[in-house]
GROMACS .gro file of C-alpha atoms in nm:
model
  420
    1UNK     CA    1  -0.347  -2.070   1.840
    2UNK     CA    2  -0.612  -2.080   1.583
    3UNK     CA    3  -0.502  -2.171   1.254
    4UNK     CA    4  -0.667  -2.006   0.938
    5UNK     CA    5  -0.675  -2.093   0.595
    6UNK     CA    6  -0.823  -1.946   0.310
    7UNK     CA    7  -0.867  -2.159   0.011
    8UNK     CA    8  -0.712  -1.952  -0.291
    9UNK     CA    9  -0.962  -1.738  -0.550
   10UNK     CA   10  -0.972  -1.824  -0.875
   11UNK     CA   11  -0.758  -1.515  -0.977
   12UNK     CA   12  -0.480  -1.655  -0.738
   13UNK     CA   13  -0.478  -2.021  -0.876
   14UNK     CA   14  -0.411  -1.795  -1.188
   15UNK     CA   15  -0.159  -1.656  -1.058
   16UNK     CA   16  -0.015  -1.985  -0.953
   17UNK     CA   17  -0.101  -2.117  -1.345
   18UNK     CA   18   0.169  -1.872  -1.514
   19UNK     CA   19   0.457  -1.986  -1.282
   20UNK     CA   20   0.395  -2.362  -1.254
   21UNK     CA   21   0.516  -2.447  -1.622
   22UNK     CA   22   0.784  -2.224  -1.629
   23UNK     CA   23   0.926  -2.403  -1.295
   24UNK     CA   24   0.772  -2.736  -1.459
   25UNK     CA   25   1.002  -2.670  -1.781
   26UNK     CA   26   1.293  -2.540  -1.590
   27UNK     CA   27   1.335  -2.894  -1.426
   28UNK     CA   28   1.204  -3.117  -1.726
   29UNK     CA   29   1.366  -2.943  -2.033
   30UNK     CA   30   1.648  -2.748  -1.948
   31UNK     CA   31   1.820  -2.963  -1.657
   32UNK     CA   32   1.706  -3.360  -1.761
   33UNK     CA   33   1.657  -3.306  -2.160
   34UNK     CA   34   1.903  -3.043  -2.177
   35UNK     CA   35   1.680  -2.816  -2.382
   36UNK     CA   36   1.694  -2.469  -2.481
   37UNK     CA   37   1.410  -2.287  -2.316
   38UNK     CA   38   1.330  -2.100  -2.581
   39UNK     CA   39   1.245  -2.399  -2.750
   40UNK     CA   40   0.934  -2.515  -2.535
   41UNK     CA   41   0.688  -2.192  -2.533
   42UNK     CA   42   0.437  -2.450  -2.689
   43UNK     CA   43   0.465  -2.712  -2.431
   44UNK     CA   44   0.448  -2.488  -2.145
   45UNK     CA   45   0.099  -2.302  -2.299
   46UNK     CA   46  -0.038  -2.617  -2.322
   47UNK     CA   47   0.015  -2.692  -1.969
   48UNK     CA   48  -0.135  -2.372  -1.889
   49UNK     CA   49  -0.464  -2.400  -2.138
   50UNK     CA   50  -0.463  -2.757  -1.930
   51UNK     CA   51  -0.502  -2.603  -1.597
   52UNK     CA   52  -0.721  -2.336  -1.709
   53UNK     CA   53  -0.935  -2.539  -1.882
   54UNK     CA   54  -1.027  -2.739  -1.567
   55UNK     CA   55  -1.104  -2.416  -1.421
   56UNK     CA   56  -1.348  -2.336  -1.681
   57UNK     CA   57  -1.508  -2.691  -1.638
   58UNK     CA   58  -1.570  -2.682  -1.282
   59UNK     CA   59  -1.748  -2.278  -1.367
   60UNK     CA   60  -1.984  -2.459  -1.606
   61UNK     CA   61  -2.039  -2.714  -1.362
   62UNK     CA   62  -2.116  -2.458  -1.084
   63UNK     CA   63  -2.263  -2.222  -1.286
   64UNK     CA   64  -2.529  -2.101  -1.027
   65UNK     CA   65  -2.280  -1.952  -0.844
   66UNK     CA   66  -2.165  -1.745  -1.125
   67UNK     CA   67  -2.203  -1.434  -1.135
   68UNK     CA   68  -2.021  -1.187  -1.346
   69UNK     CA   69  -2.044  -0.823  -1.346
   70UNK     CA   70  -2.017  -0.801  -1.749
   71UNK     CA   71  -2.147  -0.403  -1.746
   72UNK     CA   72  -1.813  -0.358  -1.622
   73UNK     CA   73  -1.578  -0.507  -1.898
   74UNK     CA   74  -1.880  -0.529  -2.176
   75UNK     CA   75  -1.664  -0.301  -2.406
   76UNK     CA   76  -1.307  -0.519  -2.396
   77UNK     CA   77  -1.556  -0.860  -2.462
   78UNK     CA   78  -1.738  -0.696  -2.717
   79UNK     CA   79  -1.421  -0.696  -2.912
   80UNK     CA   80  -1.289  -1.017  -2.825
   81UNK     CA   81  -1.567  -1.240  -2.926
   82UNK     CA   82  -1.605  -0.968  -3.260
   83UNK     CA   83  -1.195  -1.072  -3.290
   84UNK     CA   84  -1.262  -1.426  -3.284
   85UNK     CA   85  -1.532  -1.468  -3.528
   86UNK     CA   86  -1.362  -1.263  -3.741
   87UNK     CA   87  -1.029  -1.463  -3.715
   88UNK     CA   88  -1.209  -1.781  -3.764
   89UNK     CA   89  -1.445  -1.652  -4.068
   90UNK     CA   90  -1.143  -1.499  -4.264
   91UNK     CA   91  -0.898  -1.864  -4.146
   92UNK     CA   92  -1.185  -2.099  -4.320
   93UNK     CA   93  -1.217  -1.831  -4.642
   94UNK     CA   94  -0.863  -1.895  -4.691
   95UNK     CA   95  -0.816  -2.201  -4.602
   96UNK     CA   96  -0.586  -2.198  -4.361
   97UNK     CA   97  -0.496  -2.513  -4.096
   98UNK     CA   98  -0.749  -2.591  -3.897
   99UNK     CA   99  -0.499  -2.707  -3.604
  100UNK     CA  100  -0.388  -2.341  -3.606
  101UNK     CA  101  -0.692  -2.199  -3.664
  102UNK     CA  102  -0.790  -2.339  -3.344
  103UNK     CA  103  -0.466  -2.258  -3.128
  104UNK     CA  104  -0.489  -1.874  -3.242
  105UNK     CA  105  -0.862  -1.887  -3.130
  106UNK     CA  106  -0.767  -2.005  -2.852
  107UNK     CA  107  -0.551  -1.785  -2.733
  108UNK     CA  108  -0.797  -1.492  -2.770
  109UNK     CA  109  -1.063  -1.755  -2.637
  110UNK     CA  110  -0.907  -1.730  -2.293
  111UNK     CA  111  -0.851  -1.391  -2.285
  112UNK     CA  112  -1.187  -1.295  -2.301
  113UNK     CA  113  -1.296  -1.607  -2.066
  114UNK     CA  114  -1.056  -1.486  -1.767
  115UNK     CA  115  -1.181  -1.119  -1.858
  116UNK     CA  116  -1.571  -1.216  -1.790
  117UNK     CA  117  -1.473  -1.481  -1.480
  118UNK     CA  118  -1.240  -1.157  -1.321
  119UNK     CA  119  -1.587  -0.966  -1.326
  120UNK     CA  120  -1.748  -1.172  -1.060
  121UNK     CA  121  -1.645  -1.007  -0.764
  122UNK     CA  122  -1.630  -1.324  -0.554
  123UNK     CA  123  -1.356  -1.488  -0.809
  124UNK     CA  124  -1.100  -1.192  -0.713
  125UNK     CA  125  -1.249  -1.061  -0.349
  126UNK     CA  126  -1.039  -1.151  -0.075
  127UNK     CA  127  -0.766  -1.240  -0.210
  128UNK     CA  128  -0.471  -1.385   0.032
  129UNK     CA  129  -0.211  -1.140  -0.139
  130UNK     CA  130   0.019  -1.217   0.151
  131UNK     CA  131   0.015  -1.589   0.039
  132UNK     CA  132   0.091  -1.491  -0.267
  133UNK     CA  133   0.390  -1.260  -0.252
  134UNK     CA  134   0.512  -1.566  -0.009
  135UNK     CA  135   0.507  -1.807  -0.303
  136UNK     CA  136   0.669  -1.568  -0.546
  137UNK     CA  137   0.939  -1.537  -0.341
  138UNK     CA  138   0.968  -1.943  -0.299
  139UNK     CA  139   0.919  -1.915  -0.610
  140UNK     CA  140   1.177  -1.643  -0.723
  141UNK     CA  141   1.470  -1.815  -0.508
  142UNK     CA  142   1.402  -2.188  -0.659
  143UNK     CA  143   1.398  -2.070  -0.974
  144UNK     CA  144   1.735  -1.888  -0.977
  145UNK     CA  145   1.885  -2.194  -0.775
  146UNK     CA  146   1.762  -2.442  -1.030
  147UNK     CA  147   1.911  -2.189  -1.354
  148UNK     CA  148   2.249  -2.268  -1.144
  149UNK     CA  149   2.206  -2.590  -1.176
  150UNK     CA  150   2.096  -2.577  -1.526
  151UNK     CA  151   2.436  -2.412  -1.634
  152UNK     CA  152   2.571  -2.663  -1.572
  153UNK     CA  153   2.433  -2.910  -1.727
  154UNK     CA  154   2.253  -2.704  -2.021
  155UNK     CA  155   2.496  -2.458  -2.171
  156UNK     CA  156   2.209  -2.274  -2.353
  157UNK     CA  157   2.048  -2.202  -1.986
  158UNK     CA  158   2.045  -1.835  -1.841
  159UNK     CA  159   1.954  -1.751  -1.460
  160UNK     CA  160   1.631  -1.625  -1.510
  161UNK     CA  161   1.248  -1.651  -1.358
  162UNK     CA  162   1.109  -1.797  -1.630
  163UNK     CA  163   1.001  -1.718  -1.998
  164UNK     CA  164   0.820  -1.370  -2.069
  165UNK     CA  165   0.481  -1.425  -1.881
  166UNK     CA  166   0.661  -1.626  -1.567
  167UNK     CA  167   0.921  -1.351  -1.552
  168UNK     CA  168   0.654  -1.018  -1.585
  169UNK     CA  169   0.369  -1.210  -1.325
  170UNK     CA  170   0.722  -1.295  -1.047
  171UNK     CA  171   0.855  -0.936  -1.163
  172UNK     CA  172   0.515  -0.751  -1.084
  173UNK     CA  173   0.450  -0.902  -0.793
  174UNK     CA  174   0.809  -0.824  -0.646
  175UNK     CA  175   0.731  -0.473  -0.763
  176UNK     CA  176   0.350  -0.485  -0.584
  177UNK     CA  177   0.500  -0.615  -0.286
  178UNK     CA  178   0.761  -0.318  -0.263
  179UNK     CA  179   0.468  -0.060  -0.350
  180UNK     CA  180   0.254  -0.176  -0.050
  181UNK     CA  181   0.564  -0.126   0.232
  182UNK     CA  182   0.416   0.090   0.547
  183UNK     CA  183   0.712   0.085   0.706
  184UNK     CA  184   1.034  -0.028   0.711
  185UNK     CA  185   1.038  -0.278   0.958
  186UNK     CA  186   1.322  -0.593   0.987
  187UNK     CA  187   1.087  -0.822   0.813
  188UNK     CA  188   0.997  -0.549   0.553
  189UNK     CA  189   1.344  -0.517   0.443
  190UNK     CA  190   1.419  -0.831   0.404
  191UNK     CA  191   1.092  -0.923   0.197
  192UNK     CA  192   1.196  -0.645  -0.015
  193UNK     CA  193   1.605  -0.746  -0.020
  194UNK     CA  194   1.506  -1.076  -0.141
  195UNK     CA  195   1.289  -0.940  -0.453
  196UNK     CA  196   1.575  -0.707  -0.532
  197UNK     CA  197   1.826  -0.943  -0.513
  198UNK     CA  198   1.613  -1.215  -0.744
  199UNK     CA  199   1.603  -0.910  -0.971
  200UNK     CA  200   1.952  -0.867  -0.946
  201UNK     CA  201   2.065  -1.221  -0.971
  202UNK     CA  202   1.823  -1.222  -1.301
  203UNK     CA  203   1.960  -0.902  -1.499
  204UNK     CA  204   2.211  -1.070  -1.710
  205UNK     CA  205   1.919  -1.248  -1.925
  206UNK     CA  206   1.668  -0.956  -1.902
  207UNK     CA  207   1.529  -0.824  -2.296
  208UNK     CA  208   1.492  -0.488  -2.359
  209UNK     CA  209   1.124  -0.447  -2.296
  210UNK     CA  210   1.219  -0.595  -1.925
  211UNK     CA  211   1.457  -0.322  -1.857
  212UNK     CA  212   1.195  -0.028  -1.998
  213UNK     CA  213   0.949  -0.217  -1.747
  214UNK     CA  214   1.186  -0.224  -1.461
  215UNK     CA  215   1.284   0.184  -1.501
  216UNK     CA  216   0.908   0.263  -1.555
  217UNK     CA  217   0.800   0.079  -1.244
  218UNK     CA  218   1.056   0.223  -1.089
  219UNK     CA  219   0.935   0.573  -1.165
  220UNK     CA  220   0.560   0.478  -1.065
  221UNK     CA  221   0.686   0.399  -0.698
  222UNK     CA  222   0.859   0.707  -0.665
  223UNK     CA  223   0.554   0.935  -0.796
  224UNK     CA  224   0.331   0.724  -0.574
  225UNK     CA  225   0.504   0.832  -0.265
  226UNK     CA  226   0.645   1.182  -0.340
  227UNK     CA  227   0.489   1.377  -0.066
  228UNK     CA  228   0.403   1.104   0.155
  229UNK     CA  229   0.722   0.955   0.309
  230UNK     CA  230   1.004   1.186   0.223
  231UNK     CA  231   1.286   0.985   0.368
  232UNK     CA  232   1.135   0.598   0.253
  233UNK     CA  233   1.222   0.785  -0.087
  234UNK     CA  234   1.527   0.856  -0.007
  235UNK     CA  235   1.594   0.496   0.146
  236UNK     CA  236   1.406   0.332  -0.191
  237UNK     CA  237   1.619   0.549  -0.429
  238UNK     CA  238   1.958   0.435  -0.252
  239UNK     CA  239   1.882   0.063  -0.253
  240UNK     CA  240   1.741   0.090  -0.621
  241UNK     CA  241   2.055   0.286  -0.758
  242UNK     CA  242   2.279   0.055  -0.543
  243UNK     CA  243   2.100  -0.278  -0.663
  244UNK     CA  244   2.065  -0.122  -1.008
  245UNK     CA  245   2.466  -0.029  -0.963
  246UNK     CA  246   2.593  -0.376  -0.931
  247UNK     CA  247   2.366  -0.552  -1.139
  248UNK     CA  248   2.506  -0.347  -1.431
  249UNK     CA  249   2.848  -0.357  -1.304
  250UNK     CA  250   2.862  -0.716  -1.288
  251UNK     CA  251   2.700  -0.802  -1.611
  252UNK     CA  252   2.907  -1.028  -1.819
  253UNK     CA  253   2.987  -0.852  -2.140
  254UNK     CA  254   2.841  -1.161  -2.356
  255UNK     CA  255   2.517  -1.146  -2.145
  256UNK     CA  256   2.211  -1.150  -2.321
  257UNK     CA  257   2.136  -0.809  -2.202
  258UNK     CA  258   2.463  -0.692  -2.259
  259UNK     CA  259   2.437  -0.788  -2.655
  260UNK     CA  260   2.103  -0.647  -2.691
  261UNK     CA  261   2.227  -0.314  -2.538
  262UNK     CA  262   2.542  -0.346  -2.774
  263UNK     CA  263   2.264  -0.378  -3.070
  264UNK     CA  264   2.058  -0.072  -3.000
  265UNK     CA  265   2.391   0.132  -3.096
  266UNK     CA  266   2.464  -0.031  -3.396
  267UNK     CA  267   2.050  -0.079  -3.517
  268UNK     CA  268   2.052  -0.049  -3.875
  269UNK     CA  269   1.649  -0.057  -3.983
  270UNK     CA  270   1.739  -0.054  -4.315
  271UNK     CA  271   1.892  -0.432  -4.250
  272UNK     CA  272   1.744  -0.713  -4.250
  273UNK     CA  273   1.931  -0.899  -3.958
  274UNK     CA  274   1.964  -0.893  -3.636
  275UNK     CA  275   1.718  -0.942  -3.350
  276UNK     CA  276   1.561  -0.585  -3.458
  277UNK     CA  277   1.648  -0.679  -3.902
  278UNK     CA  278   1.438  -1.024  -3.810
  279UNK     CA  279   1.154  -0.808  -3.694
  280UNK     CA  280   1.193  -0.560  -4.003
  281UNK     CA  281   1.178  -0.864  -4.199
  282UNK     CA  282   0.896  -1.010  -4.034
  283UNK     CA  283   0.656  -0.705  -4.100
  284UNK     CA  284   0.774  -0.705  -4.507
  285UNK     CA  285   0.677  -1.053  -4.452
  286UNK     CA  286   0.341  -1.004  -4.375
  287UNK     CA  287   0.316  -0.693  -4.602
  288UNK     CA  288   0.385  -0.915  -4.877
  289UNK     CA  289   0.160  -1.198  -4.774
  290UNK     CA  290  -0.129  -0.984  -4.735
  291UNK     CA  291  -0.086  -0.797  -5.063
  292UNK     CA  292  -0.102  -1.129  -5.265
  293UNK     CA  293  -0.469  -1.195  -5.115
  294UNK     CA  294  -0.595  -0.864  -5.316
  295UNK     CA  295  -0.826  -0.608  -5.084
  296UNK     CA  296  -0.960  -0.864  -4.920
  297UNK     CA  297  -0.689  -0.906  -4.766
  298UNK     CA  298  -0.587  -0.618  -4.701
  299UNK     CA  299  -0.925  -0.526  -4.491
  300UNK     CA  300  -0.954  -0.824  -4.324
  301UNK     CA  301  -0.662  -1.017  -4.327
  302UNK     CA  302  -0.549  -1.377  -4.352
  303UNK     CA  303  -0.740  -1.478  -4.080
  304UNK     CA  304  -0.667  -1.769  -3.765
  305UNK     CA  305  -0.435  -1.982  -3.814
  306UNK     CA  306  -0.273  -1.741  -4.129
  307UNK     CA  307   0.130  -1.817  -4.241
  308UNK     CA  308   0.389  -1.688  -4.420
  309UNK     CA  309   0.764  -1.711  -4.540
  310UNK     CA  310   1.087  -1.476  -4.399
  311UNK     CA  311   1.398  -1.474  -4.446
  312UNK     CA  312   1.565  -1.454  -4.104
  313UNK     CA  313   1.985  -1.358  -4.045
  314UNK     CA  314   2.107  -1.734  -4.089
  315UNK     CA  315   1.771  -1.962  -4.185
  316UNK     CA  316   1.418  -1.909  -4.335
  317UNK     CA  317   1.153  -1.966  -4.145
  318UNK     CA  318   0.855  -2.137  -4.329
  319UNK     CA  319   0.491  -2.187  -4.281
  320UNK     CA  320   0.547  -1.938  -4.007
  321UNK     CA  321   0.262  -1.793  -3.792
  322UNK     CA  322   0.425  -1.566  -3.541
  323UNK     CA  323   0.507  -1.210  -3.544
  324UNK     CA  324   0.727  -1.038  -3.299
  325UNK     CA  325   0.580  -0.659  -3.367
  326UNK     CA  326   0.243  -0.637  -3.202
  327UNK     CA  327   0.064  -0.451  -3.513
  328UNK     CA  328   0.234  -0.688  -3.774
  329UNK     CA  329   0.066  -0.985  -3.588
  330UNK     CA  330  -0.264  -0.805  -3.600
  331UNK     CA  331  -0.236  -0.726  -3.978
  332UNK     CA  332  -0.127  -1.029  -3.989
  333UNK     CA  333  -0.438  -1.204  -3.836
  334UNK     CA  334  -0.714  -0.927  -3.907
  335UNK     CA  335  -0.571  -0.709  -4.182
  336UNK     CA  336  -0.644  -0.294  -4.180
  337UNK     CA  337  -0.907  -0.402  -3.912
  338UNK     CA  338  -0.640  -0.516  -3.670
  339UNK     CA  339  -0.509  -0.176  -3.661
  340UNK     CA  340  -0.868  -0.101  -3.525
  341UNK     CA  341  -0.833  -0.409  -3.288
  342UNK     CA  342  -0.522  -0.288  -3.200
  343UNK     CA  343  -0.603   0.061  -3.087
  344UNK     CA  344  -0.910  -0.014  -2.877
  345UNK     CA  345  -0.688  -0.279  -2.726
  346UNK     CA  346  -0.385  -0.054  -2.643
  347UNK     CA  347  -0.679   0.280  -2.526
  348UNK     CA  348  -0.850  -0.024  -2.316
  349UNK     CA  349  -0.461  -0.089  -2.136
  350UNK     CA  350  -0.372   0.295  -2.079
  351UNK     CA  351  -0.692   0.338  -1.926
  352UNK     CA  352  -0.628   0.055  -1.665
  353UNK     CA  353  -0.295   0.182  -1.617
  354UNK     CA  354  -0.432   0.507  -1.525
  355UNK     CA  355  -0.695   0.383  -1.299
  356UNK     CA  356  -0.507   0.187  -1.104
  357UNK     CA  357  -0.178   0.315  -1.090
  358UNK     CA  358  -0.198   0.495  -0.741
  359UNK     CA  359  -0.439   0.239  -0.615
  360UNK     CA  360  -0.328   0.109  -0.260
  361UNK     CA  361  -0.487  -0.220  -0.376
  362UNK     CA  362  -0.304  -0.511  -0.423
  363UNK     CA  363  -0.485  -0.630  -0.721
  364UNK     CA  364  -0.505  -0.316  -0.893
  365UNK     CA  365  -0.125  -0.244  -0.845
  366UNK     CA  366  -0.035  -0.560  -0.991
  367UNK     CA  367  -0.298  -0.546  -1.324
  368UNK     CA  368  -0.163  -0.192  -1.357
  369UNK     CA  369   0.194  -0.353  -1.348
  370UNK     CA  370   0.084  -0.639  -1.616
  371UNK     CA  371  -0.095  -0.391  -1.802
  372UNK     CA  372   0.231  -0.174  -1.878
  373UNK     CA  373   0.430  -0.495  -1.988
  374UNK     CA  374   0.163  -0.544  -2.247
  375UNK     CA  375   0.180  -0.219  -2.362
  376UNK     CA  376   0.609  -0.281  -2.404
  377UNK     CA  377   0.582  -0.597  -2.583
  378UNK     CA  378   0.352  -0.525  -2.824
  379UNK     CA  379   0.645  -0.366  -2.930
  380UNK     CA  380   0.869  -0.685  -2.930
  381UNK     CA  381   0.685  -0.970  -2.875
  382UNK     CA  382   0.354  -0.991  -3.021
  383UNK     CA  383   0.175  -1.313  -2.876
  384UNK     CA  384   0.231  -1.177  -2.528
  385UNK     CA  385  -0.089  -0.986  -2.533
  386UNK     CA  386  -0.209  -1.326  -2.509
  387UNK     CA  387  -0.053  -1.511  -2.324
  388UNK     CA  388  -0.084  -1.271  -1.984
  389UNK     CA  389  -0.429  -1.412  -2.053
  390UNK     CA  390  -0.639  -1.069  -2.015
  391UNK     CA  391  -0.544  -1.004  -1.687
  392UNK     CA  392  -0.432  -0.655  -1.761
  393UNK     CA  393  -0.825  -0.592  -1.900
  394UNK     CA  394  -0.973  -0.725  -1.543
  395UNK     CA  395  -1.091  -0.403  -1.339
  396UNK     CA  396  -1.023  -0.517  -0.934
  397UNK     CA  397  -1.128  -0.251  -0.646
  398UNK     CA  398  -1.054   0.159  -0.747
  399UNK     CA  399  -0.897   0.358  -0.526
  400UNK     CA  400  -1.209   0.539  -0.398
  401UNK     CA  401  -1.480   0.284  -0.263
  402UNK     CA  402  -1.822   0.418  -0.307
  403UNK     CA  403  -1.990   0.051  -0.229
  404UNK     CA  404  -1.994  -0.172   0.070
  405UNK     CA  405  -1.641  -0.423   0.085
  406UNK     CA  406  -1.603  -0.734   0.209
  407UNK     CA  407  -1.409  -0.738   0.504
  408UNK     CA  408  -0.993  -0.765   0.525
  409UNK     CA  409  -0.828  -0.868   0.845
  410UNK     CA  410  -0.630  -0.593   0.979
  411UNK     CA  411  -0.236  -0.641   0.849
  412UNK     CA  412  -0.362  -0.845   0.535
  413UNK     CA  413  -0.259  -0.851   0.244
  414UNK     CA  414  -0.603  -0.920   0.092
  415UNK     CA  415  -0.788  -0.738  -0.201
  416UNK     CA  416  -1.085  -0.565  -0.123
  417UNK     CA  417  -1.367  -0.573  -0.403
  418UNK     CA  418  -1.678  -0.397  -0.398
  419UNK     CA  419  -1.990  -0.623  -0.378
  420UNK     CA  420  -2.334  -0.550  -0.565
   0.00000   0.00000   0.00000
């Protein structure tokens, strides 16, 4: 027996760069220090930025070999780079920290990096997609067994997959896995039990935008296979309303998710506290902010690295640089502008979404997946557009192939691209 092994493309060691620090921080922070994960967003981006970074480094060093296909996302990096010089022009004309200056840049930096490195075929072609939904599901499984162990220990812990990035990449693949079943073999089902029970085993600390992502992916599969395999419907749509059934039914009544639910029937917008008040507050905030720096201001912002004062339920936050609402941040960062920023950004994300979502390739299926979780948290969490690292903006194989492909195996999971 001949044993084959294909060293991973850079857009699965990306992959594998989104989970490591959340499994990293699971074991460090939350079971030896004991500390709430919400606390350690920071440390865990800077692992990332570390392992990306190296990436980058050996590119520059190999840079013959580089060849990126930047007629295809020209538009998307257009913005970016227009983004970041405008973020860092508007941070030194107020003055703002350089140390922040630089982190915000950074985070768009690598967005528009990963964008231009996706568009070389060869860093995305032939991609071992069955190695990857393996390691998810390793990956899925440790994780939940190591929140048990953190509750433990850690009172603030929750049984979860990881922060908002770990959970959507592990969540999207389970869901890109479950898209791409041809039949319903032994081994199919129980691939496919084990991602819905993760999923299950997970709900309790879920946010809202995670159940709005779960009932829209949901709703994808079934229009992707109405008309194609009648009864796998029928068999999807029982395991889905059974899983969905006892996940609910189970759910502790001071879960997360069961307080959040709890909130949307009490929302007051005109408050100012609350999960949904904080976020109110946050965006008078920033109105406030930016209408002390006079029209220029307003038009362009405060720039990298900007800051501001609110008032949250129980505490003020000070010297504060984050923004839950995706256009507040924006304003925020880039002023009426942003809004502009803003609106290409979300057009560039439906698009993708409606290239790829029937797409019987891998790597589409999942970017369409990412690209809909960006689209819910600009609605509740801002810096998330980030942090999935442009991704969502990277434009893998359509569905019709007009151009030669490299060759897939026959049963693999691998992502065809076409080749110039």
């Amino acid at each position: 027996m001949k044993l084959v092994y294909r060293w991973p493309t850079f857009f699965e060691r990306l992959i594998y760069y989104f989970l490591l620090p959340d499994l990293m921080a699971k074991i460090v922070y939350e079971i030896i220090l004991k500390v709430p994960a919400i606390t350690v967003n920071q440390p865990k981006q800077f692992v990332f930025y570390g392992l990306v970074a190296l990436e980058y480094l050996i590119i520059a060093f190999r840079y013959k070999t580089f060849r990126p296909a930047l007629a295809q996302v020209s538009p998307i990096c257009i913005m970016l780079i227009v983004m970041m010089f405008h973020g860092i022009v508007i941070g030194l004309w107020w003055g703002n920290s350089i140390s922040r200056m630089v982190i915000d840049t950074v985070n768009v930096f690598v967005v528009f990096a990963n964008v231009v490195i996706l568009s070389d075929p060869r860093k995305i072609a032939d991609t071992a997609f069955d190695r990857i939904f393996f390691v998810n599901r390793v990956y899925a499984v440790v994780m939940v067994a190591l929140s048990a162990v953190a509750l433990v220990v850690n009172p603030s812990s929750v049984i979860s997959l990881g922060g908002s990035t770990a959970t959507a990449i592990s969540v999207s693949l389970i869901f890109t896995e479950i898209y791409l079943m041809r039949s319903l073999s032994g081994r199919a089902i129980l691939r496919g039990t084990v991602g819905l029970l993760m999923l299950a085993a997970t709900v309790q600390g879920w946010n809202r935008t995670t159940l709005v992502f779960v009932a829209a992916a949901v709703l994808i599969l079934f229009a992707r296979k109405v008309g194609q395999m009648p009864f796998k419907i029928t068999y999807l749509s029982m395991a889905s309303v059974m899983v969905a059934a006892v996940a609910l039914a189970a759910l502790p009544e001071d879960s997360a998710l069961s307080r959040r639910l709890a909130g949307l029937e009490d929302v007051d917008l005109s408050a100012r506290t609350g999960s949904i008040g904080e976020r109110e507050a946050e965006s008078d905030a920033v109105g406030d902010k930016i209408a002390a720096l006079g029209p220029t201001g307003r038009i362009f912002g405060a720039g990298h690295g900007a800051s501001y004062d609110v008032k949250y339920t129980w505490e003020w936050k000070l010297d504060y640089s984050n923004a839950h609402y995706g256009w507040v941040l924006f304003y925020l960062r880039y002023g009426t502008l942003g809004y502009v920023y803003l609106g290409l950004w979300i057009f560039t994300l439906m698009i993708s979404i409606l290239r790829t979502w029937r797409s019987g390739n891998p790597a589409s299926i999942f970017v369409c997946l990412l690209s809909i979780w960006n689209v819910g948290y600009l609605g509740t969490y801002g810096y998330f557009s980030f942090f999935i690292a442009g991704v969502p903006f990277v434009r893998p194989a359509s569905r019709a192939q007009r151009r030669a492909t490299f060759s897939v195996t026959e049963g693999s999971r691998r992502d065809p691209v076409p080749i110039a």
